[in-house]
Coordinates of C-alpha atoms in Angstrom, one line a residue:
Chain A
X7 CA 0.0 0.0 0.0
X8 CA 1.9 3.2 -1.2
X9 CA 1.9 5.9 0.9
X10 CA 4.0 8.4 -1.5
X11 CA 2.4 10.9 -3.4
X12 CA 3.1 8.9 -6.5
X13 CA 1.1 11.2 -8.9
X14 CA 2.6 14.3 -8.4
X15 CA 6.0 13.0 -9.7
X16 CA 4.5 12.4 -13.2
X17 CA 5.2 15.0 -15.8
X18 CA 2.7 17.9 -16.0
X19 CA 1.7 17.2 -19.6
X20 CA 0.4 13.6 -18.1
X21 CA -1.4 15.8 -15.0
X22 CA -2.9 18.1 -17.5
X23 CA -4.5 15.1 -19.6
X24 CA -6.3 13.8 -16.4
X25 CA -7.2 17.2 -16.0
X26 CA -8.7 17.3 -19.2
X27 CA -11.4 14.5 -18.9
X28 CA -12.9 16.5 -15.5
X29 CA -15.1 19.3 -15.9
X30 CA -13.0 22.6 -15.6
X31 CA -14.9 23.3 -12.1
X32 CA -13.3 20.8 -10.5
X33 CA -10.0 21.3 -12.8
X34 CA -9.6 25.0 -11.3
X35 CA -10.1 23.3 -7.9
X36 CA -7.3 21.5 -8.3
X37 CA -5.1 24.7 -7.9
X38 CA -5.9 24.2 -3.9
X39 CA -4.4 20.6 -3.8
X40 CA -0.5 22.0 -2.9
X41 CA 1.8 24.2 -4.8
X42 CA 2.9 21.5 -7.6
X43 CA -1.0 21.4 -8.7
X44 CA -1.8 25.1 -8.6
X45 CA -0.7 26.1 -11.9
X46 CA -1.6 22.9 -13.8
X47 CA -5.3 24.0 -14.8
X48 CA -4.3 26.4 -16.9
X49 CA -2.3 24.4 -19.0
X50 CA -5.3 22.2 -20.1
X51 CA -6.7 22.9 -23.4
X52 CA -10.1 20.8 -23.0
X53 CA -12.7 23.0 -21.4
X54 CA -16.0 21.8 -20.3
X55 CA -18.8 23.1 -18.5
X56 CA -21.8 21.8 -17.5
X57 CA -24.4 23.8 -15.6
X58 CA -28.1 24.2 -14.4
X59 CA -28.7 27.8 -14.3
X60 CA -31.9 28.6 -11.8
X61 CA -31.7 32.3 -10.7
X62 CA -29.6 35.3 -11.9
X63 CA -27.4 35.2 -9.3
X64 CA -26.1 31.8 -10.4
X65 CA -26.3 33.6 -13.7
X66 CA -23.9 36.0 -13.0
X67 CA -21.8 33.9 -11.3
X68 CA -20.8 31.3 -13.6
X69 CA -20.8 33.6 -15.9
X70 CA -17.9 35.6 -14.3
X71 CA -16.1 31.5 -13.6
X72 CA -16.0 30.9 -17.8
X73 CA -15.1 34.5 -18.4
X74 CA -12.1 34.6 -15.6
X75 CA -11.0 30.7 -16.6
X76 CA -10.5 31.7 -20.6
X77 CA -9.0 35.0 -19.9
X78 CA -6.9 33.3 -17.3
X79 CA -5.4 30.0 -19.1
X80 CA -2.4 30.2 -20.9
X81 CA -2.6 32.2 -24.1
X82 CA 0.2 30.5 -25.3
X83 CA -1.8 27.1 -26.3
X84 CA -4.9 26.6 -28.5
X85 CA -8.3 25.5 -26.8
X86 CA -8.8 22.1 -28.5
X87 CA -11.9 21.0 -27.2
X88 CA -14.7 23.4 -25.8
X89 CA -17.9 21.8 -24.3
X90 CA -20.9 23.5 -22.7
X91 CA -23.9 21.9 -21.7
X92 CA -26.1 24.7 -19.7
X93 CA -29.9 24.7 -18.6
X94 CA -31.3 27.9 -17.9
X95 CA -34.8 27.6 -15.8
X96 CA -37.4 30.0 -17.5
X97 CA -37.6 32.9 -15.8
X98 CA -33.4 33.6 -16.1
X99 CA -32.3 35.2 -19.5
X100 CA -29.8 33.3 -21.5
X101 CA -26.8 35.6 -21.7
X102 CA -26.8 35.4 -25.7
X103 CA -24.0 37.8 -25.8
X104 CA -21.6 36.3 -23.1
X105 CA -22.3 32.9 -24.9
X106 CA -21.1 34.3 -28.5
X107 CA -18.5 36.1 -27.3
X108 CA -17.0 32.8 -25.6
X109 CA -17.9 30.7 -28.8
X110 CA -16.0 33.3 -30.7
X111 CA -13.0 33.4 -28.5
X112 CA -12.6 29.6 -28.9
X113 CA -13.0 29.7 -32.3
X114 CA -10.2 32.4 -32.6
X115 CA -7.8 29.4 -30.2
X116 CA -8.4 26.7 -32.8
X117 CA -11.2 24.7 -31.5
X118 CA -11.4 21.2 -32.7
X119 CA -14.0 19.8 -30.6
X120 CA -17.1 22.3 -30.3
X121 CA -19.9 21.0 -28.6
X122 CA -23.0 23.3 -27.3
X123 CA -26.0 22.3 -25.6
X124 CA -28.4 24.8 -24.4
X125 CA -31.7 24.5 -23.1
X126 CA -33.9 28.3 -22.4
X127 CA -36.9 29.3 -23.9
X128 CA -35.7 30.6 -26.8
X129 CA -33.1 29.3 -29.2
X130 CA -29.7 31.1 -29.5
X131 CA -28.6 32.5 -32.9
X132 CA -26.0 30.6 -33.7
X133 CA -22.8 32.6 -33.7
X134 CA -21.5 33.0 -37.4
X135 CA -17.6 32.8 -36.3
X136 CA -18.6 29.3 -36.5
X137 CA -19.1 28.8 -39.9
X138 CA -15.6 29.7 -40.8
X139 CA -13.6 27.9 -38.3
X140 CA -10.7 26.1 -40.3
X141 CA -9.8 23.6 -37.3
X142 CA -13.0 22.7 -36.6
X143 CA -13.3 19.0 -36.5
X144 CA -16.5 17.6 -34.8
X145 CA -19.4 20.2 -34.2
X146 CA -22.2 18.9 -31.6
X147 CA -25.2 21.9 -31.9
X148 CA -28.5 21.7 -29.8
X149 CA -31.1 24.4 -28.9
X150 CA -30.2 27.2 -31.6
X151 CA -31.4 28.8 -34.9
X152 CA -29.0 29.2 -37.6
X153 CA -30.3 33.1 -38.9
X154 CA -30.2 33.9 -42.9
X155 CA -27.5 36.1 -43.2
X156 CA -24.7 34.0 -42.3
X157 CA -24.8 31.8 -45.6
X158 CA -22.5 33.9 -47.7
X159 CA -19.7 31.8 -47.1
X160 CA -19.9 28.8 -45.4
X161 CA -16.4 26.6 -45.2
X162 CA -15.8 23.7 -42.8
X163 CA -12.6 22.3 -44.3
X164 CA -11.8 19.9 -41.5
X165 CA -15.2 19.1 -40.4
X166 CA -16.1 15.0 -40.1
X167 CA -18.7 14.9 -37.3
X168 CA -21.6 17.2 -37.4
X169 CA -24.5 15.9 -34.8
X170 CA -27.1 18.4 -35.1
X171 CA -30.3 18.1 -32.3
X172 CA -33.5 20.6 -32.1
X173 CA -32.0 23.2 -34.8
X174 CA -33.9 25.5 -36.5
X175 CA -32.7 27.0 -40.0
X176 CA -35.1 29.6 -42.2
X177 CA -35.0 27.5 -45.4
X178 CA -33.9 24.4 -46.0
X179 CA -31.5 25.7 -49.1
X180 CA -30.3 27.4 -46.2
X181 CA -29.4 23.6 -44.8
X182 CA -28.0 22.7 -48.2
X183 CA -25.7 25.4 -48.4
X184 CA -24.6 24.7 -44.6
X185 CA -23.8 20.9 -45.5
X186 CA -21.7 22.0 -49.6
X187 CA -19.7 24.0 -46.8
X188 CA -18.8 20.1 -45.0
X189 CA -16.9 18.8 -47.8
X190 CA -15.0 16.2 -45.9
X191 CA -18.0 15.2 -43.5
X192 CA -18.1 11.3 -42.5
X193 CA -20.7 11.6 -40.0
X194 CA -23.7 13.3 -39.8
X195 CA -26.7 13.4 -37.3
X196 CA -29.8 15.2 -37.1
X197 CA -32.8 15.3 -34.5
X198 CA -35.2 17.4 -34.6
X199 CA -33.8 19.8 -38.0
X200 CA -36.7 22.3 -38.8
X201 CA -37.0 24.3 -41.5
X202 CA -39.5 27.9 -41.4
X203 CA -40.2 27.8 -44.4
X204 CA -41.9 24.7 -46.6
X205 CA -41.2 26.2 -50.5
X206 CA -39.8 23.4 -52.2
X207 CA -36.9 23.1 -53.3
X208 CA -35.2 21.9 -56.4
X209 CA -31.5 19.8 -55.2
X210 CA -30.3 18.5 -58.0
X211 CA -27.7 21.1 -59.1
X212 CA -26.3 20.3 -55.8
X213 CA -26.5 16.5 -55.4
X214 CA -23.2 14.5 -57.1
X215 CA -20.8 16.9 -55.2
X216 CA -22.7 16.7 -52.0
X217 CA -21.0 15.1 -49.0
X218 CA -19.0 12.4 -50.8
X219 CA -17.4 11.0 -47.8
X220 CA -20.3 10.6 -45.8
X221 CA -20.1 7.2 -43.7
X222 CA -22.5 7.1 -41.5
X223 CA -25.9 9.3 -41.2
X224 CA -28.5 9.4 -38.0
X225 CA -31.9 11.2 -39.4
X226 CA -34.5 11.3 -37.6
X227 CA -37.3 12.6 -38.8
X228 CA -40.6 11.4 -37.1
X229 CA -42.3 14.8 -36.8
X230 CA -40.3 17.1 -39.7
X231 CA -39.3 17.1 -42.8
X232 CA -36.0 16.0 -44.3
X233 CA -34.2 16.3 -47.5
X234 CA -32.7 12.8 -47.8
X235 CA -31.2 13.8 -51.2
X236 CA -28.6 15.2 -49.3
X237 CA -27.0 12.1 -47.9
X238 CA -27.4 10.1 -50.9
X239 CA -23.8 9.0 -50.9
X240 CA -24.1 7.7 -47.5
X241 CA -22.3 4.4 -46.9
X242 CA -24.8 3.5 -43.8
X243 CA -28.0 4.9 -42.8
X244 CA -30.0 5.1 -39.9
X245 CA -33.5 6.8 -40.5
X246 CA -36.4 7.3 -38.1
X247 CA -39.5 8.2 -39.9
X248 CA -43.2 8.7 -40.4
X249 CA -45.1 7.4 -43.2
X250 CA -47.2 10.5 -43.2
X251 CA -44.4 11.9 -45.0
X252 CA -43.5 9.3 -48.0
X253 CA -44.0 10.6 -51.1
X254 CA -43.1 9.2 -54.2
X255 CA -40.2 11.4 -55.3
X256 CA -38.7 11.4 -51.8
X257 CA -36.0 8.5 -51.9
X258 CA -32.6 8.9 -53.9
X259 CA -30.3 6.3 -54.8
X260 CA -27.9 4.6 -52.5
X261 CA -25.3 3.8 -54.5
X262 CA -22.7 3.3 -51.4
X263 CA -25.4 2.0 -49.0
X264 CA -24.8 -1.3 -47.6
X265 CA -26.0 -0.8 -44.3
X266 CA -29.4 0.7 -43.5
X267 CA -31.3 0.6 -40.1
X268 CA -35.1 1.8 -40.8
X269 CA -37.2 3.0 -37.8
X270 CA -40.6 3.6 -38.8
X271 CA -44.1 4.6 -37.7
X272 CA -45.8 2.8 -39.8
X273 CA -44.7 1.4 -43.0
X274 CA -46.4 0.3 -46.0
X275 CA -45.3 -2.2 -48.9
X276 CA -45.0 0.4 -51.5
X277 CA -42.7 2.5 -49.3
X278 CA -40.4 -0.4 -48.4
X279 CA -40.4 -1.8 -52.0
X280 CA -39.4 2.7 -53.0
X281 CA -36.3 1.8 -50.2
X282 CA -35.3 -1.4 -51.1
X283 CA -35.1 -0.5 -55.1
X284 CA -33.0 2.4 -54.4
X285 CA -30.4 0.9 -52.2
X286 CA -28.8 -1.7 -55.0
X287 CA -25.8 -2.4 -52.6
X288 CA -27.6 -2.8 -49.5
X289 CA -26.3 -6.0 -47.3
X290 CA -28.1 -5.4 -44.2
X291 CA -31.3 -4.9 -43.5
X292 CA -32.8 -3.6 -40.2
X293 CA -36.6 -2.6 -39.8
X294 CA -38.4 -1.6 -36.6
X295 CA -41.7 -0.2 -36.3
X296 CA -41.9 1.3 -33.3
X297 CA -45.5 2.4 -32.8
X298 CA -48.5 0.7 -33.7
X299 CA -51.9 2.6 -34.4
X300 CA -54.7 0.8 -35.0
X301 CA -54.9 2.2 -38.3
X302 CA -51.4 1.0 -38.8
X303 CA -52.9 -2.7 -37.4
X304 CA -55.3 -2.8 -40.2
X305 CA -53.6 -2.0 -43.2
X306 CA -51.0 -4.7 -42.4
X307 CA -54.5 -6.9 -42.2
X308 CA -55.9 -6.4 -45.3
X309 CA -54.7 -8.6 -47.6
X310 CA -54.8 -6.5 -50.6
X311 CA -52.0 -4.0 -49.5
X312 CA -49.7 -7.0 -49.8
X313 CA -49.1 -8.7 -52.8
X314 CA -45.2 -8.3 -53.6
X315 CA -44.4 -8.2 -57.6
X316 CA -42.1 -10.4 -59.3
X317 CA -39.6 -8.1 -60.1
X318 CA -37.2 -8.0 -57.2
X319 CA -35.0 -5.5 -56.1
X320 CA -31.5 -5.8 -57.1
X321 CA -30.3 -5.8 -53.7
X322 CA -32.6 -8.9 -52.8
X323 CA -31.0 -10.8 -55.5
X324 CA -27.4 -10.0 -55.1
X325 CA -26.3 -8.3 -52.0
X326 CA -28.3 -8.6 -48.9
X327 CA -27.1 -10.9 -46.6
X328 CA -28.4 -9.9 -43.0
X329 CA -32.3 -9.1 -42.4
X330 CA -33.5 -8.1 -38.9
X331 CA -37.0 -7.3 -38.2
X332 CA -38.6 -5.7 -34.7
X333 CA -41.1 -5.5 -33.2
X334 CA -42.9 -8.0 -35.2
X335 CA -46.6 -9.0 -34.8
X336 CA -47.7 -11.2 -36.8
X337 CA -49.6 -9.7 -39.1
X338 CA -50.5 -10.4 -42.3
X339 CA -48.1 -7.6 -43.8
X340 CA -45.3 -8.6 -41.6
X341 CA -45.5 -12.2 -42.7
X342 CA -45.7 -11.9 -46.4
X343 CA -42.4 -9.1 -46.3
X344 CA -40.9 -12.1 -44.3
X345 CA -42.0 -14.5 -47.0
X346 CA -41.2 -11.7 -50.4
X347 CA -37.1 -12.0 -48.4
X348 CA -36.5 -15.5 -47.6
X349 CA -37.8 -15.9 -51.3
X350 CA -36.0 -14.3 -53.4
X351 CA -32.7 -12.6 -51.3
X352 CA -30.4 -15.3 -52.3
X353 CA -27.3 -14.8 -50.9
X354 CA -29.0 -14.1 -47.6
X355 CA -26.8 -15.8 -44.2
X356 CA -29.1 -14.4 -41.1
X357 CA -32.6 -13.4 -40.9
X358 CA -34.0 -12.5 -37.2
X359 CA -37.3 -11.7 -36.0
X360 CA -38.0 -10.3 -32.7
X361 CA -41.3 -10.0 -31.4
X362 CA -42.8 -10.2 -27.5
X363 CA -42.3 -14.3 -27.6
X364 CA -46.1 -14.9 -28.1
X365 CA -46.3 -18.8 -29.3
X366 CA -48.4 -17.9 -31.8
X367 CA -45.8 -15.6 -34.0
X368 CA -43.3 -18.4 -33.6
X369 CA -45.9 -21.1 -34.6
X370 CA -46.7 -19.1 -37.8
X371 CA -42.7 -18.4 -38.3
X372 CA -41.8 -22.0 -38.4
X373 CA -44.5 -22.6 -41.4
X374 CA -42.6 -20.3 -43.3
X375 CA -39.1 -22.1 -42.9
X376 CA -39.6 -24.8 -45.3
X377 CA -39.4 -21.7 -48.3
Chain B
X12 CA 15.1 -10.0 -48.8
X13 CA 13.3 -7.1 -47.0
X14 CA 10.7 -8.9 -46.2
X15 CA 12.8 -12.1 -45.1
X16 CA 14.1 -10.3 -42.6
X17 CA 11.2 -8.4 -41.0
X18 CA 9.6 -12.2 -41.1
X19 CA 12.8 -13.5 -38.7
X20 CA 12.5 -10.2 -36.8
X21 CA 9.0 -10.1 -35.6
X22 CA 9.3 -14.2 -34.3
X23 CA 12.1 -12.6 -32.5
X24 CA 12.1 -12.9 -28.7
X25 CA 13.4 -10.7 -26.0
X26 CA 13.7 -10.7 -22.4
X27 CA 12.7 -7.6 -20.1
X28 CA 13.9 -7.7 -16.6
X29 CA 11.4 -5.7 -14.1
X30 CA 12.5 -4.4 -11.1
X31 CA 12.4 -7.0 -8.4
X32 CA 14.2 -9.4 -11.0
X33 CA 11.8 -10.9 -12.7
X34 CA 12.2 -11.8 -16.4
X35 CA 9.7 -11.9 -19.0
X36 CA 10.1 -13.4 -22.3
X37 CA 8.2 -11.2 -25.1
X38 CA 7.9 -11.2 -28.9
X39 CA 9.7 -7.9 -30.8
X40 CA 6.6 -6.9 -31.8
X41 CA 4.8 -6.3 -28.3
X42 CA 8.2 -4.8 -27.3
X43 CA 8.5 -2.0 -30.2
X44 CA 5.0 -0.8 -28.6
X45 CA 7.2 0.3 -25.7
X46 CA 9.0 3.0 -27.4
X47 CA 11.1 3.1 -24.3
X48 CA 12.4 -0.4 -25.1
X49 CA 12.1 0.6 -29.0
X50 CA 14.6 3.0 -28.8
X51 CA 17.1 0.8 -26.4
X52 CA 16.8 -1.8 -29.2
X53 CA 17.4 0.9 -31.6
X54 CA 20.5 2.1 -29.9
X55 CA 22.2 -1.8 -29.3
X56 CA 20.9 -4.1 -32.0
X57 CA 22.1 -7.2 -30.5
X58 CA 20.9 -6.8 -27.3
X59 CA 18.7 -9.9 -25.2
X60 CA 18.2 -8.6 -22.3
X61 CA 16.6 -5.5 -21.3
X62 CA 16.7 -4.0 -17.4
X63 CA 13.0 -2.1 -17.0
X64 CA 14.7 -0.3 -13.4
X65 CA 11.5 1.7 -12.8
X66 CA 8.5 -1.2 -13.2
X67 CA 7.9 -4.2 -10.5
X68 CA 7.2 -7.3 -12.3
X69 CA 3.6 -7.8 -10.9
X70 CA 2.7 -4.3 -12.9
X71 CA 5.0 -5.2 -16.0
X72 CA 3.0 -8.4 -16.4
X73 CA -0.2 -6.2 -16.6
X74 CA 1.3 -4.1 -19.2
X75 CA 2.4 -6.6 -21.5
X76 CA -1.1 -8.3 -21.4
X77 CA -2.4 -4.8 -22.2
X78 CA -0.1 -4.2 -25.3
X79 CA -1.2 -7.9 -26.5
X80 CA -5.0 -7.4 -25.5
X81 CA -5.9 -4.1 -26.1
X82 CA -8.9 -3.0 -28.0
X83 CA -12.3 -0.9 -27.4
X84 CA -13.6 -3.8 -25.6
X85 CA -10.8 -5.1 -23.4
X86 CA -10.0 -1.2 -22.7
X87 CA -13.6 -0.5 -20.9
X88 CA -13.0 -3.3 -19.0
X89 CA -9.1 -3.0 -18.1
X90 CA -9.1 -0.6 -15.6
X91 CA -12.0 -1.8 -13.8
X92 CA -9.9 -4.4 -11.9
X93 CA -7.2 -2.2 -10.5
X94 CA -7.3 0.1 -7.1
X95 CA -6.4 3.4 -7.3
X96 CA -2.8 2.7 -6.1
X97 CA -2.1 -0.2 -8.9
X98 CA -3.9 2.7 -11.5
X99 CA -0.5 5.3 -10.4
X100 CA 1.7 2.8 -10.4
X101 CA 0.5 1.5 -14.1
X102 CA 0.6 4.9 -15.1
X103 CA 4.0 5.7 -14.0
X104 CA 4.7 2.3 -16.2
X105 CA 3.2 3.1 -19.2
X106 CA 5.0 7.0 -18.8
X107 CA 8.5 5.9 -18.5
X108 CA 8.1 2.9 -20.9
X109 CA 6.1 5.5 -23.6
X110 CA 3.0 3.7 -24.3
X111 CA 0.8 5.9 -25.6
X112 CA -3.0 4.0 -25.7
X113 CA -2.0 2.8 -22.1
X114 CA -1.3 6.0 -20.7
X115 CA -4.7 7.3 -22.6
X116 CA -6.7 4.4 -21.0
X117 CA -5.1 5.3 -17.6
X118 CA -5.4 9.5 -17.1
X119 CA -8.9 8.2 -18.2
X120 CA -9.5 5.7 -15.2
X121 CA -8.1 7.8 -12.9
X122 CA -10.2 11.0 -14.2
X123 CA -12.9 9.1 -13.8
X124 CA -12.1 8.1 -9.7
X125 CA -12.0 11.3 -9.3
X126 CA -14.7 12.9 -10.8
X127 CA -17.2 15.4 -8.8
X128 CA -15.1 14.8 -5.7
X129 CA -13.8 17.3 -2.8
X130 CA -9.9 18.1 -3.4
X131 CA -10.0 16.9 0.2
X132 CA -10.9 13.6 -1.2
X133 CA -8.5 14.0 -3.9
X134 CA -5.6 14.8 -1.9
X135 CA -6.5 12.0 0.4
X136 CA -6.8 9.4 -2.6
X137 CA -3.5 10.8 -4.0
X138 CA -2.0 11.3 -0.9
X139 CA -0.9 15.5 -1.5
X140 CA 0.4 17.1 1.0
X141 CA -0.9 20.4 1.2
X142 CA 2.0 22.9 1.0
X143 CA -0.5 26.0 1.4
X144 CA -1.2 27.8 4.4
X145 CA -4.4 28.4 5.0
X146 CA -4.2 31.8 4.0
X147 CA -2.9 31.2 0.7
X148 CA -5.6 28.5 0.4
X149 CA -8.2 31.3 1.4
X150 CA -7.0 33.2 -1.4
X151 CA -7.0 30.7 -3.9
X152 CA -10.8 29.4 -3.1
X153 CA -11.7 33.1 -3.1
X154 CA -10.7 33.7 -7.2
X155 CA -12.7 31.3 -8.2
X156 CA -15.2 31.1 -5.7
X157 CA -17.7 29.1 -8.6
X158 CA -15.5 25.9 -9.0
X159 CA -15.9 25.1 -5.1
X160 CA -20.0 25.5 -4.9
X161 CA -21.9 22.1 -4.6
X162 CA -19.2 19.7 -4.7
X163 CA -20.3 15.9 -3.4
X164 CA -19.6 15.4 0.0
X165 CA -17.7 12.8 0.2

């Protein structure tokens, strides 16, 4: 059992990295720890805080903390990583100024990691220093509206993660030009993306160039809107959705999907059959449908909304190999998409069903094995 | 003929010595993860033997099976096993021998031991002395006054 203060005789740039996965509260309170510690803090170029604001003195009081911890630090090393995650109760202002003038201070220190969470009543503009930022490398947004007049010249050279949650942008061209300023992005998620405005809009002059390394997408999209055009080069997908919004035109080609993961409320055949034509490459399948209506009950009932053609989707024939289906019923819907797949995907390996373990589902799955 | 040799040399065995004496027998390749040992191979070619001064055999062992094991998985789990004494000590290791994911895995572990706790705690867990008097410490709890409101109790 050591008894030596073993820690303190590792080099400072080791004390500074432990530093840097603690918030910077309790970083700063390190200074108190003895003389060897009290200078270490500033030296640590993560900064994260993490608050619940409830009355305007605590307002004014963390405010001073970030204010006298980034004009304190050493100006002699970048900020890498900036994190703030704050709550404001309803009845204390958000401080939009104090909050932009930090982002842009950051930005000014190359910031690589800029993550901002921020819950008040109203939505924060989000501050246009941003949108230039040559470092920037993952960008984590939620709670702010992205205002018109920033989209003159959008350029995120070394951005590859962009999560966006409960963002709000005038147009969606002004979304479009946001992600043509992303051109290395590899990951993108989105939550809760509105758009004020509904005029369509006409994407094809942007689409071949658009976000050609994109990896991985997240959309969800159960209660808005969203252009899936733009991720159309998108290697695997992850798309929570409502039927209410399918129209015909809405789904582009795939040509680099070969994972998809489809969360729906509600699905019907000619929707599915739309997906499954337009992802040629796909190899595996996931499809959940996570709630029920009883409208959505009966149209997987009647019989006549599922007859599957003959002609089969290229990715059927050639590519998919794994097939998992949630949150399965039973219904007659269900079972002849179950049927359509073990048919005619034939270089298919797994296919799993999950449903509640009712005896019946798995009685009626095991007289479909013998196809 | 390039590639002849890089075959022999990665089958290639070598023997690190910890600090109480006791040998362990390791392939090249685990070694030259230890840029430490990398760079004492570097500077005498023909060496067998390697004297680790600074690293007690019992935390040596754990650091070779890291080197070997490592990955997203085994990481999460890793530093679960060890008290926060075995956690310094593997740190100090992982410094002096220059393993980069290791030391990553452990400033992690040890951040999180520490997280939302007193500096009371911390000094106790780290065993600090505290070389302030409490006038100084006054002082320095005054300027920030923010970062020392609501901290757990311990």
């Amino acid at each position: 059992m050591a008894e030596d203060d073993i820690i303190s005789t590792l080099p400072d740039a080791i004390l500074c990295h432990i530093l840097s996965f603690l918030q910077t509260k309790q970083s700063v309170a390190t200074r108190i720890l003895s003389k060897r510690w009290n200078p270490l803090w500033r030296s640590v170029t993560t900064l994260r805080f993490n608050t619940k604001v409830t009355n305007q003195i605590c307002n004014f009081d963390f405010n001073d903390f970030v204010y006298s911890v980034l004009l304190s630090r050493d100006a002699t090393l970048p900020i890498k990583t900036f994190h703030l995650d704050i709550e404001y109760s309803e009845d204390v202002e958000c401080p939009i100024k104090s909050i932009t003038k930090w982002v842009n201070f950051v930005v000014q220190r190359g910031v690589e990691y800029l993550c901002l969470y921020l819950v008040s009543e109203s939505r924060l503009k989000l501050p246009i220093t941003i949108l230039n930022c040559k470092t920037l490398v993952v960008l984590n947004l939620s709670g702010f509206r992205v205002e018109h007049c920033c989209f003159s010249s959008i350029l995120l050279p070394s951005l590859k993660t962009f999560h966006l949650d409960y963002v709000e942008f005038p147009k969606l061209q002004d979304f479009m030009l946001f992600l043509t300023g992303c051109p290395i992005l590899e990951d993108l998620l989105t939550s809760d993306v509105s758009f004020d405005s509904d005029e369509s809009f006409d994407c094809s002059k942007w689409m071949s160039s658009l976000l050609t390394n994109l990896a991985r997408a997240h959309i969800d999209c159960f209660s808005y809107y969203f252009p899936l055009k733009a991720v159309h080069n998108v290697q695997s997908l992850r798309f929570e959705f409502h039927q209410v919004y399918y129209h015909d035109d809405m789904i582009p080609t795939f040509h680099n999907l070969t994972q998809l993961k489809l969360i729906c409320y509600d699905y019907s055949k000619d929707f599915l059959l739309d997906v499954l034509n337009h992802c040629p490459k796909l190899q595996s399948f996931d499809l959940d449908e996570v709630v029920k209506t009883e409208e959505a009950l009966d149209k997987k009932e009647d019989k006549e909304n599922w007859v599957f053609p003959d002609v089969v989707p290229q990715c059927l024939s050639l590519h998919l190999r794994t097939c998992n289906l949630l949150s399965f019923s039973g219904l007659h819907g269900e079972l002849m998409l179950v049927r359509y797949i073990l048919k005619n995907a034939s270089v298919l390996q797994t296919m799993k069903i999950w449903n509640s373990g009712q005896p019946e589902i798995e009685r009626i799955l095991s007289e479909l094995r013998p196809l | 003929m390039a590639e002849e040799k890089s075959q022999a040399s990665s089958s290639k065995m070598l023997t690190l010595k910890a600090s109480d004496g006791v040998l362990f027998e390791v392939e090249l390749n685990i070694a030259k993860e230890m840029k430490t040992v990398q760079a004492y191979i570097d500077d005498c070619e023909d060496i067998e033997t390697i004297p680790i001064p600074n690293v007690l055999g019992k935390h040596l062992a754990i650091v070779i099976e890291y080197i070997k094991k490592t990955n997203e998985e085994y990481d999460a789990e890793f530093e679960k096993q060890w008290n926060m004494d075995d956690l310094q000590l593997l740190l100090l290791a992982a410094n002096y021998l220059n393993i980069s994911g290791l030391q990553e895995c452990l400033c992690k572990a040890i951040a999180k031991r520490i997280e939302n706790k007193s500096p009371e705690y911390v000094r106790k867990v780290f065993n600090i002395e505290n070389d302030h008097s409490p006038e100084e410490e006054a002082k320095l709890r005054k300027e920030y006054k923010w970062a020392f409101e609501g901290v757990d109790k311990d």
